[in-house]
Amino acid sequence: MLIDSKGVSVRLGPKLGRSGGEGNAYTVESHRGLVAKIYHRVPTPEKVAKLAFLTQRSTPEVQKCSAWPMLTISDDGQGVRGFLMPMVSGKEIHQLFGPRERVVEFPGKNWDFLVNTARNCAAAFNAVHVTGAVIGDVNEGNILVQTNGIVSLIDCDSYQVSNGSMSWTCDVGVSLWTPPELQGRDFKGLVRTPNHDLFGLALMIFKLLFLGRHPFAGIQSNGSDYLLEDAIRNRLYAYSRNAQTFGVRTPPFTFPVAALSEPYTSMFERAFRLEVSRPTAQEWVSALEALQQSLTHCSRDSCHKFPKSLTTCPWCEIAAAGGPLFFINVQVTYGAFAADNAHAVWAAISRIEIMPLRAKSPNDFKSVPSTPTALPANASGTKPVFVVGWVLAIIACLLLVSSAIWPAMIVGAFALGMIFEGRRTAEFIEEKDRRKSTLASSEAEIASVSSQLDAVLKNYQTTFVAKKTELKSAYERYSGIDRERALDLQKLESNKQQLQLNAFLRAQLISQASIPGIGQTRKRRLLSFGIGSALDIRPDLQIPGFGPTNLSHLINWRRLCETRFRFQPAQPVPAIEIQRLNLKFATLRNELWSRLQSGPASLTTLSAGAQGRFLQLQAQLENALRRRSQAEVDYEAC
């Protein structure tokens, strides 16, 4: 007979799910709301002591979000055989964050639901860490999610706990969820810390927010491949703001991490890139609750939710660029605008003509009479000694005529010395050089301003013509957008067989398939690179760690799926393709309409800006000409 640790009889009901490697789970008829885990083999004394300690650390908070051991179960003959835990339910969390699986397993759940689930994951980790336990083996198979967003942690009896004198370690782990500092380590007897768990928590949150993408599954700039484990070990966080410095870039058609702004980008940097303490579970709870409050919905597709700080819907942008539809809403419609008056807008644009601006040349300005500026008082034009020298020279000549040769020679020598000193004073020469420099500067300024005027006019004319041509093209395409959409609808109809096949293959999930050589580990690796269904498998698929043999298994499985497809000519084009088309043209029409509406203002602003700059430069040119005129007469006066 089985009894719990309080001496109450335990009556087991039917087995739950499939057999586990360590034990089986059963319903419990005697304990409402609880289930029992019964081990295949009698637990060791160390395991029994660990279970007893776990039951002592149980809290109401941790019981709400996990299958935490609450009471041990014993029989009279063999001692402890298992334990009682809260009944939990849900689907493994990868079925939510995997885009292909989510459509099947969580239909109608959008990004706000994933944000809420991420928040609940963080709260569950926080509840565990408050008990002093460390999860250790964090991975996508140990967390269940219900359709209401409730998260439950399972396999809690494997958690690491310590009573102060002894530590019961978690001896297993998944390499794709292991932090850089523990990559390649043997988990047997390895004491881990909450900071190690926080790597797995951040990775789980990232996968939820980025729809299954692994933060280290980037693309090498040199085209080479690397195992995810190596990328983790080397902290090659592909979505880092500095990723280009270590030669990694993000895959195409992924939600932009920059769209989350702060504090989220810095928190992911701390978790994946920097060798610092990672954000705590409570930090993530607060940050994700703030993110929930910041969400808005797309005006074109109500199932698109995103931070209201963004000016455009990132999901629409991904779809418009040829990427996948991550969220499916078959009710997306394409209709006419209520206030659509494109003809009147184009008429207003047509009436706006280019302004007839013409730059004046320097010769077009009237010269203004200028009065020379007087020389400074200390800058006399002639030195007194120079005048004295000439006077002495005249005296020397008179003496020479009077046959006073020696006196004439002496006086003449003095005269020559004084004359050779030069006529101009140092102050006068300095002033003349300054005036010459001022004249040269004014000439250079005139040339510069004239050049700027020519550039402004040329740029204005080119830009105005280009803008008006662009608006004309937008108007013509806008006017014919319904015809363009009708043609695309016809193409969809003519390609319906392939589209039905794509829809069929999209629903064939790798996670639920039995593929030779592709176990759970490889399936997780595929999901990390966005490969979730038969539709994602291509002959040119390149996944690090997947050689030709594994790739051939995947291709053969896809071919097998294709043989099960049956074309239904009477069926309409798949709704997802209609949604993709509607999103494409709704986005395009919004962009064209916005461009047309802003057309008159953009042309007017362009002209006003050119005119303002033109008048400013004209005034500068006129002032420069005045300065040159003054500089010329000042220089001539020297």
PDB file of N, CA, C and O in Angstrom, residues 4 10 12 16 23-28 31-39 51 54-55 58 62-73 82-89 144 152-158:
ATOM      1  N   ASP A   4       1.560   8.687   1.666  1.00  0.00           N
ATOM      2  CA  ASP A   4       2.406   9.865   1.490  1.00  0.00           C
ATOM      3  C   ASP A   4       3.177  10.134   2.768  1.00  0.00           C
ATOM      4  O   ASP A   4       3.008   9.422   3.770  1.00  0.00           O
ATOM      5  N   VAL A  10      -2.406   6.640  -0.537  1.00  0.00           N
ATOM      6  CA  VAL A  10      -2.376   7.162  -1.902  1.00  0.00           C
ATOM      7  C   VAL A  10      -2.949   6.102  -2.837  1.00  0.00           C
ATOM      8  O   VAL A  10      -2.425   4.989  -2.927  1.00  0.00           O
ATOM      9  N   LEU A  12      -3.634   5.271  -6.647  1.00  0.00           N
ATOM     10  CA  LEU A  12      -3.266   5.677  -7.995  1.00  0.00           C
ATOM     11  C   LEU A  12      -4.392   5.393  -8.978  1.00  0.00           C
ATOM     12  O   LEU A  12      -5.120   4.413  -8.857  1.00  0.00           O
ATOM     13  N   LEU A  16      -0.512   8.524 -16.919  1.00  0.00           N
ATOM     14  CA  LEU A  16      -0.599   9.713 -17.762  1.00  0.00           C
ATOM     15  C   LEU A  16       0.511   9.680 -18.805  1.00  0.00           C
ATOM     16  O   LEU A  16       1.689   9.532 -18.473  1.00  0.00           O
ATOM     17  N   GLY A  23      10.632   7.219 -14.679  1.00  0.00           N
ATOM     18  CA  GLY A  23       9.420   6.768 -14.004  1.00  0.00           C
ATOM     19  C   GLY A  23       8.195   7.154 -14.805  1.00  0.00           C
ATOM     20  O   GLY A  23       8.275   7.758 -15.877  1.00  0.00           O
ATOM     21  N   ASN A  24       7.021   6.818 -14.270  1.00  0.00           N
ATOM     22  CA  ASN A  24       5.755   7.128 -14.915  1.00  0.00           C
ATOM     23  C   ASN A  24       4.918   8.035 -14.030  1.00  0.00           C
ATOM     24  O   ASN A  24       5.054   8.028 -12.791  1.00  0.00           O
ATOM     25  N   ALA A  25       4.051   8.812 -14.686  1.00  0.00           N
ATOM     26  CA  ALA A  25       3.143   9.688 -13.953  1.00  0.00           C
ATOM     27  C   ALA A  25       1.748   9.058 -13.952  1.00  0.00           C
ATOM     28  O   ALA A  25       1.313   8.474 -14.953  1.00  0.00           O
ATOM     29  N   TYR A  26       1.042   9.208 -12.805  1.00  0.00           N
ATOM     30  CA  TYR A  26      -0.292   8.624 -12.646  1.00  0.00           C
ATOM     31  C   TYR A  26      -1.231   9.667 -12.050  1.00  0.00           C
ATOM     32  O   TYR A  26      -0.811  10.543 -11.280  1.00  0.00           O
ATOM     33  N   THR A  27      -2.494   9.534 -12.408  1.00  0.00           N
ATOM     34  CA  THR A  27      -3.498  10.310 -11.692  1.00  0.00           C
ATOM     35  C   THR A  27      -3.596   9.746 -10.280  1.00  0.00           C
ATOM     36  O   THR A  27      -3.230   8.592 -10.023  1.00  0.00           O
ATOM     37  N   VAL A  28      -4.090  10.572  -9.352  1.00  0.00           N
ATOM     38  CA  VAL A  28      -4.206  10.148  -7.955  1.00  0.00           C
ATOM     39  C   VAL A  28      -5.657  10.366  -7.516  1.00  0.00           C
ATOM     40  O   VAL A  28      -6.133  11.506  -7.456  1.00  0.00           O
ATOM     41  N   HIS A  31      -5.945  12.218  -3.830  1.00  0.00           N
ATOM     42  CA  HIS A  31      -5.426  13.571  -3.600  1.00  0.00           C
ATOM     43  C   HIS A  31      -5.837  14.454  -4.779  1.00  0.00           C
ATOM     44  O   HIS A  31      -5.192  14.427  -5.834  1.00  0.00           O
ATOM     45  N   ARG A  32      -6.857  15.230  -4.593  1.00  0.00           N
ATOM     46  CA  ARG A  32      -7.394  16.029  -5.682  1.00  0.00           C
ATOM     47  C   ARG A  32      -6.384  17.107  -6.113  1.00  0.00           C
ATOM     48  O   ARG A  32      -5.792  17.786  -5.289  1.00  0.00           O
ATOM     49  N   GLY A  33      -6.249  17.240  -7.419  1.00  0.00           N
ATOM     50  CA  GLY A  33      -5.367  18.273  -7.956  1.00  0.00           C
ATOM     51  C   GLY A  33      -3.905  17.870  -7.995  1.00  0.00           C
ATOM     52  O   GLY A  33      -3.069  18.666  -8.436  1.00  0.00           O
ATOM     53  N   LEU A  34      -3.586  16.648  -7.538  1.00  0.00           N
ATOM     54  CA  LEU A  34      -2.197  16.188  -7.547  1.00  0.00           C
ATOM     55  C   LEU A  34      -2.057  14.969  -8.449  1.00  0.00           C
ATOM     56  O   LEU A  34      -3.032  14.268  -8.740  1.00  0.00           O
ATOM     57  N   VAL A  35      -0.853  14.734  -8.902  1.00  0.00           N
ATOM     58  CA  VAL A  35      -0.508  13.525  -9.639  1.00  0.00           C
ATOM     59  C   VAL A  35       0.707  12.918  -8.969  1.00  0.00           C
ATOM     60  O   VAL A  35       1.397  13.577  -8.173  1.00  0.00           O
ATOM     61  N   ALA A  36       0.971  11.653  -9.294  1.00  0.00           N
ATOM     62  CA  ALA A  36       2.088  10.942  -8.669  1.00  0.00           C
ATOM     63  C   ALA A  36       3.119  10.568  -9.715  1.00  0.00           C
ATOM     64  O   ALA A  36       2.775  10.226 -10.846  1.00  0.00           O
ATOM     65  N   LYS A  37       4.371  10.681  -9.350  1.00  0.00           N
ATOM     66  CA  LYS A  37       5.451  10.137 -10.168  1.00  0.00           C
ATOM     67  C   LYS A  37       6.037   8.959  -9.412  1.00  0.00           C
ATOM     68  O   LYS A  37       6.514   9.104  -8.275  1.00  0.00           O
ATOM     69  N   ILE A  38       5.965   7.792 -10.041  1.00  0.00           N
ATOM     70  CA  ILE A  38       6.485   6.572  -9.434  1.00  0.00           C
ATOM     71  C   ILE A  38       7.693   6.131 -10.240  1.00  0.00           C
ATOM     72  O   ILE A  38       7.625   5.937 -11.463  1.00  0.00           O
ATOM     73  N   TYR A  39       8.825   5.985  -9.545  1.00  0.00           N
ATOM     74  CA  TYR A  39      10.064   5.607 -10.217  1.00  0.00           C
ATOM     75  C   TYR A  39      10.045   4.122 -10.594  1.00  0.00           C
ATOM     76  O   TYR A  39       9.434   3.290  -9.908  1.00  0.00           O
ATOM     77  N   LEU A  51      14.600  14.426  -2.474  1.00  0.00           N
ATOM     78  CA  LEU A  51      13.147  14.596  -2.574  1.00  0.00           C
ATOM     79  C   LEU A  51      12.584  15.174  -1.279  1.00  0.00           C
ATOM     80  O   LEU A  51      11.723  16.061  -1.301  1.00  0.00           O
ATOM     81  N   LEU A  54      13.397  18.800  -1.198  1.00  0.00           N
ATOM     82  CA  LEU A  54      12.571  19.552  -2.151  1.00  0.00           C
ATOM     83  C   LEU A  54      11.178  19.793  -1.582  1.00  0.00           C
ATOM     84  O   LEU A  54      10.611  20.877  -1.733  1.00  0.00           O
ATOM     85  N   THR A  55      10.597  18.814  -0.946  1.00  0.00           N
ATOM     86  CA  THR A  55       9.252  19.004  -0.376  1.00  0.00           C
ATOM     87  C   THR A  55       9.268  20.073   0.718  1.00  0.00           C
ATOM     88  O   THR A  55       8.294  20.807   0.887  1.00  0.00           O
ATOM     89  N   SER A  58       9.132  23.611  -0.825  1.00  0.00           N
ATOM     90  CA  SER A  58       7.950  23.937  -1.620  1.00  0.00           C
ATOM     91  C   SER A  58       7.276  25.208  -1.109  1.00  0.00           C
ATOM     92  O   SER A  58       7.169  25.432   0.097  1.00  0.00           O
ATOM     93  N   VAL A  62       5.755  28.491  -6.113  1.00  0.00           N
ATOM     94  CA  VAL A  62       6.368  27.515  -6.998  1.00  0.00           C
ATOM     95  C   VAL A  62       5.373  26.409  -7.346  1.00  0.00           C
ATOM     96  O   VAL A  62       5.431  25.809  -8.423  1.00  0.00           O
ATOM     97  N   GLN A  63       4.413  26.139  -6.463  1.00  0.00           N
ATOM     98  CA  GLN A  63       3.388  25.123  -6.755  1.00  0.00           C
ATOM     99  C   GLN A  63       2.450  25.569  -7.880  1.00  0.00           C
ATOM    100  O   GLN A  63       1.885  24.748  -8.588  1.00  0.00           O
ATOM    101  N   LYS A  64       2.294  26.897  -8.047  1.00  0.00           N
ATOM    102  CA  LYS A  64       1.394  27.408  -9.082  1.00  0.00           C
ATOM    103  C   LYS A  64       1.981  27.288 -10.484  1.00  0.00           C
ATOM    104  O   LYS A  64       1.234  27.313 -11.460  1.00  0.00           O
ATOM    105  N   CYS A  65       3.289  27.178 -10.568  1.00  0.00           N
ATOM    106  CA  CYS A  65       3.917  27.228 -11.897  1.00  0.00           C
ATOM    107  C   CYS A  65       4.820  26.042 -12.171  1.00  0.00           C
ATOM    108  O   CYS A  65       5.627  26.097 -13.112  1.00  0.00           O
ATOM    109  N   SER A  66       4.728  24.967 -11.393  1.00  0.00           N
ATOM    110  CA  SER A  66       5.621  23.839 -11.648  1.00  0.00           C
ATOM    111  C   SER A  66       5.064  22.553 -11.047  1.00  0.00           C
ATOM    112  O   SER A  66       4.153  22.571 -10.212  1.00  0.00           O
ATOM    113  N   ALA A  67       5.640  21.451 -11.503  1.00  0.00           N
ATOM    114  CA  ALA A  67       5.317  20.136 -10.946  1.00  0.00           C
ATOM    115  C   ALA A  67       6.302  19.846  -9.817  1.00  0.00           C
ATOM    116  O   ALA A  67       7.051  18.867  -9.843  1.00  0.00           O
ATOM    117  N   TRP A  68       6.287  20.683  -8.802  1.00  0.00           N
ATOM    118  CA  TRP A  68       7.243  20.623  -7.696  1.00  0.00           C
ATOM    119  C   TRP A  68       6.856  19.501  -6.726  1.00  0.00           C
ATOM    120  O   TRP A  68       5.696  19.358  -6.354  1.00  0.00           O
ATOM    121  N   PRO A  69       7.832  18.697  -6.275  1.00  0.00           N
ATOM    122  CA  PRO A  69       7.520  17.646  -5.292  1.00  0.00           C
ATOM    123  C   PRO A  69       6.939  18.234  -4.009  1.00  0.00           C
ATOM    124  O   PRO A  69       7.537  19.139  -3.415  1.00  0.00           O
ATOM    125  N   MET A  70       5.757  17.734  -3.612  1.00  0.00           N
ATOM    126  CA  MET A  70       5.094  18.252  -2.408  1.00  0.00           C
ATOM    127  C   MET A  70       5.131  17.242  -1.265  1.00  0.00           C
ATOM    128  O   MET A  70       5.319  17.613  -0.109  1.00  0.00           O
ATOM    129  N   LEU A  71       4.935  15.964  -1.604  1.00  0.00           N
ATOM    130  CA  LEU A  71       4.953  14.899  -0.594  1.00  0.00           C
ATOM    131  C   LEU A  71       5.612  13.676  -1.212  1.00  0.00           C
ATOM    132  O   LEU A  71       5.367  13.362  -2.387  1.00  0.00           O
ATOM    133  N   THR A  72       6.446  12.993  -0.462  1.00  0.00           N
ATOM    134  CA  THR A  72       7.014  11.744  -0.961  1.00  0.00           C
ATOM    135  C   THR A  72       5.986  10.626  -0.799  1.00  0.00           C
ATOM    136  O   THR A  72       5.071  10.708   0.022  1.00  0.00           O
ATOM    137  N   ILE A  73       6.143   9.588  -1.614  1.00  0.00           N
ATOM    138  CA  ILE A  73       5.254   8.417  -1.570  1.00  0.00           C
ATOM    139  C   ILE A  73       6.099   7.202  -1.214  1.00  0.00           C
ATOM    140  O   ILE A  73       7.156   6.963  -1.821  1.00  0.00           O
ATOM    141  N   GLY A  82       8.331   7.370  -4.882  1.00  0.00           N
ATOM    142  CA  GLY A  82       8.060   8.493  -5.777  1.00  0.00           C
ATOM    143  C   GLY A  82       7.595   9.697  -4.975  1.00  0.00           C
ATOM    144  O   GLY A  82       7.911   9.839  -3.787  1.00  0.00           O
ATOM    145  N   PHE A  83       6.802  10.551  -5.607  1.00  0.00           N
ATOM    146  CA  PHE A  83       6.338  11.755  -4.908  1.00  0.00           C
ATOM    147  C   PHE A  83       5.056  12.268  -5.563  1.00  0.00           C
ATOM    148  O   PHE A  83       4.709  11.907  -6.705  1.00  0.00           O
ATOM    149  N   LEU A  84       4.349  13.091  -4.816  1.00  0.00           N
ATOM    150  CA  LEU A  84       3.156  13.780  -5.303  1.00  0.00           C
ATOM    151  C   LEU A  84       3.531  15.194  -5.727  1.00  0.00           C
ATOM    152  O   LEU A  84       4.349  15.849  -5.073  1.00  0.00           O
ATOM    153  N   MET A  85       2.901  15.649  -6.791  1.00  0.00           N
ATOM    154  CA  MET A  85       3.198  16.986  -7.314  1.00  0.00           C
ATOM    155  C   MET A  85       1.913  17.579  -7.885  1.00  0.00           C
ATOM    156  O   MET A  85       0.957  16.850  -8.172  1.00  0.00           O
ATOM    157  N   PRO A  86       1.877  18.912  -8.065  1.00  0.00           N
ATOM    158  CA  PRO A  86       0.680  19.520  -8.654  1.00  0.00           C
ATOM    159  C   PRO A  86       0.432  18.990 -10.062  1.00  0.00           C
ATOM    160  O   PRO A  86       1.357  18.704 -10.812  1.00  0.00           O
ATOM    161  N   MET A  87      -0.836  18.863 -10.423  1.00  0.00           N
ATOM    162  CA  MET A  87      -1.190  18.435 -11.770  1.00  0.00           C
ATOM    163  C   MET A  87      -0.966  19.609 -12.727  1.00  0.00           C
ATOM    164  O   MET A  87      -1.476  20.706 -12.498  1.00  0.00           O
ATOM    165  N   VAL A  88      -0.186  19.385 -13.744  1.00  0.00           N
ATOM    166  CA  VAL A  88       0.080  20.420 -14.744  1.00  0.00           C
ATOM    167  C   VAL A  88      -0.307  19.881 -16.113  1.00  0.00           C
ATOM    168  O   VAL A  88      -0.384  18.663 -16.319  1.00  0.00           O
ATOM    169  N   SER A  89      -0.543  20.788 -17.034  1.00  0.00           N
ATOM    170  CA  SER A  89      -0.917  20.382 -18.378  1.00  0.00           C
ATOM    171  C   SER A  89      -0.419  21.435 -19.358  1.00  0.00           C
ATOM    172  O   SER A  89       0.038  22.508 -18.967  1.00  0.00           O
ATOM    173  N   LEU A 144       5.857  23.617 -20.135  1.00  0.00           N
ATOM    174  CA  LEU A 144       4.570  23.431 -20.796  1.00  0.00           C
ATOM    175  C   LEU A 144       3.811  24.750 -20.801  1.00  0.00           C
ATOM    176  O   LEU A 144       3.926  25.552 -19.873  1.00  0.00           O
ATOM    177  N   SER A 152       4.057  26.014 -16.993  1.00  0.00           N
ATOM    178  CA  SER A 152       4.364  25.037 -15.949  1.00  0.00           C
ATOM    179  C   SER A 152       5.725  24.409 -16.213  1.00  0.00           C
ATOM    180  O   SER A 152       6.009  23.964 -17.341  1.00  0.00           O
ATOM    181  N   LEU A 153       6.582  24.401 -15.198  1.00  0.00           N
ATOM    182  CA  LEU A 153       7.878  23.744 -15.280  1.00  0.00           C
ATOM    183  C   LEU A 153       7.716  22.293 -14.844  1.00  0.00           C
ATOM    184  O   LEU A 153       7.013  22.003 -13.869  1.00  0.00           O
ATOM    185  N   ILE A 154       8.364  21.377 -15.559  1.00  0.00           N
ATOM    186  CA  ILE A 154       8.269  19.955 -15.207  1.00  0.00           C
ATOM    187  C   ILE A 154       9.660  19.396 -14.936  1.00  0.00           C
ATOM    188  O   ILE A 154      10.665  20.084 -15.097  1.00  0.00           O
ATOM    189  N   ASP A 155       9.691  18.128 -14.504  1.00  0.00           N
ATOM    190  CA  ASP A 155      10.944  17.442 -14.146  1.00  0.00           C
ATOM    191  C   ASP A 155      11.678  18.192 -13.036  1.00  0.00           C
ATOM    192  O   ASP A 155      12.914  18.308 -13.033  1.00  0.00           O
ATOM    193  N   CYS A 156      10.912  18.687 -12.077  1.00  0.00           N
ATOM    194  CA  CYS A 156      11.516  19.491 -11.001  1.00  0.00           C
ATOM    195  C   CYS A 156      12.372  18.664 -10.057  1.00  0.00           C
ATOM    196  O   CYS A 156      13.198  19.228  -9.328  1.00  0.00           O
ATOM    197  N   ASP A 157      12.169  17.330 -10.045  1.00  0.00           N
ATOM    198  CA  ASP A 157      12.981  16.506  -9.144  1.00  0.00           C
ATOM    199  C   ASP A 157      14.430  16.414  -9.611  1.00  0.00           C
ATOM    200  O   ASP A 157      15.285  15.909  -8.884  1.00  0.00           O
ATOM    201  N   SER A 158      14.714  16.916 -10.830  1.00  0.00           N
ATOM    202  CA  SER A 158      16.102  16.910 -11.311  1.00  0.00           C
ATOM    203  C   SER A 158      16.823  18.210 -10.980  1.00  0.00           C
ATOM    204  O   SER A 158      18.014  18.336 -11.255  1.00  0.00           O
TER     205      SER A 158
END
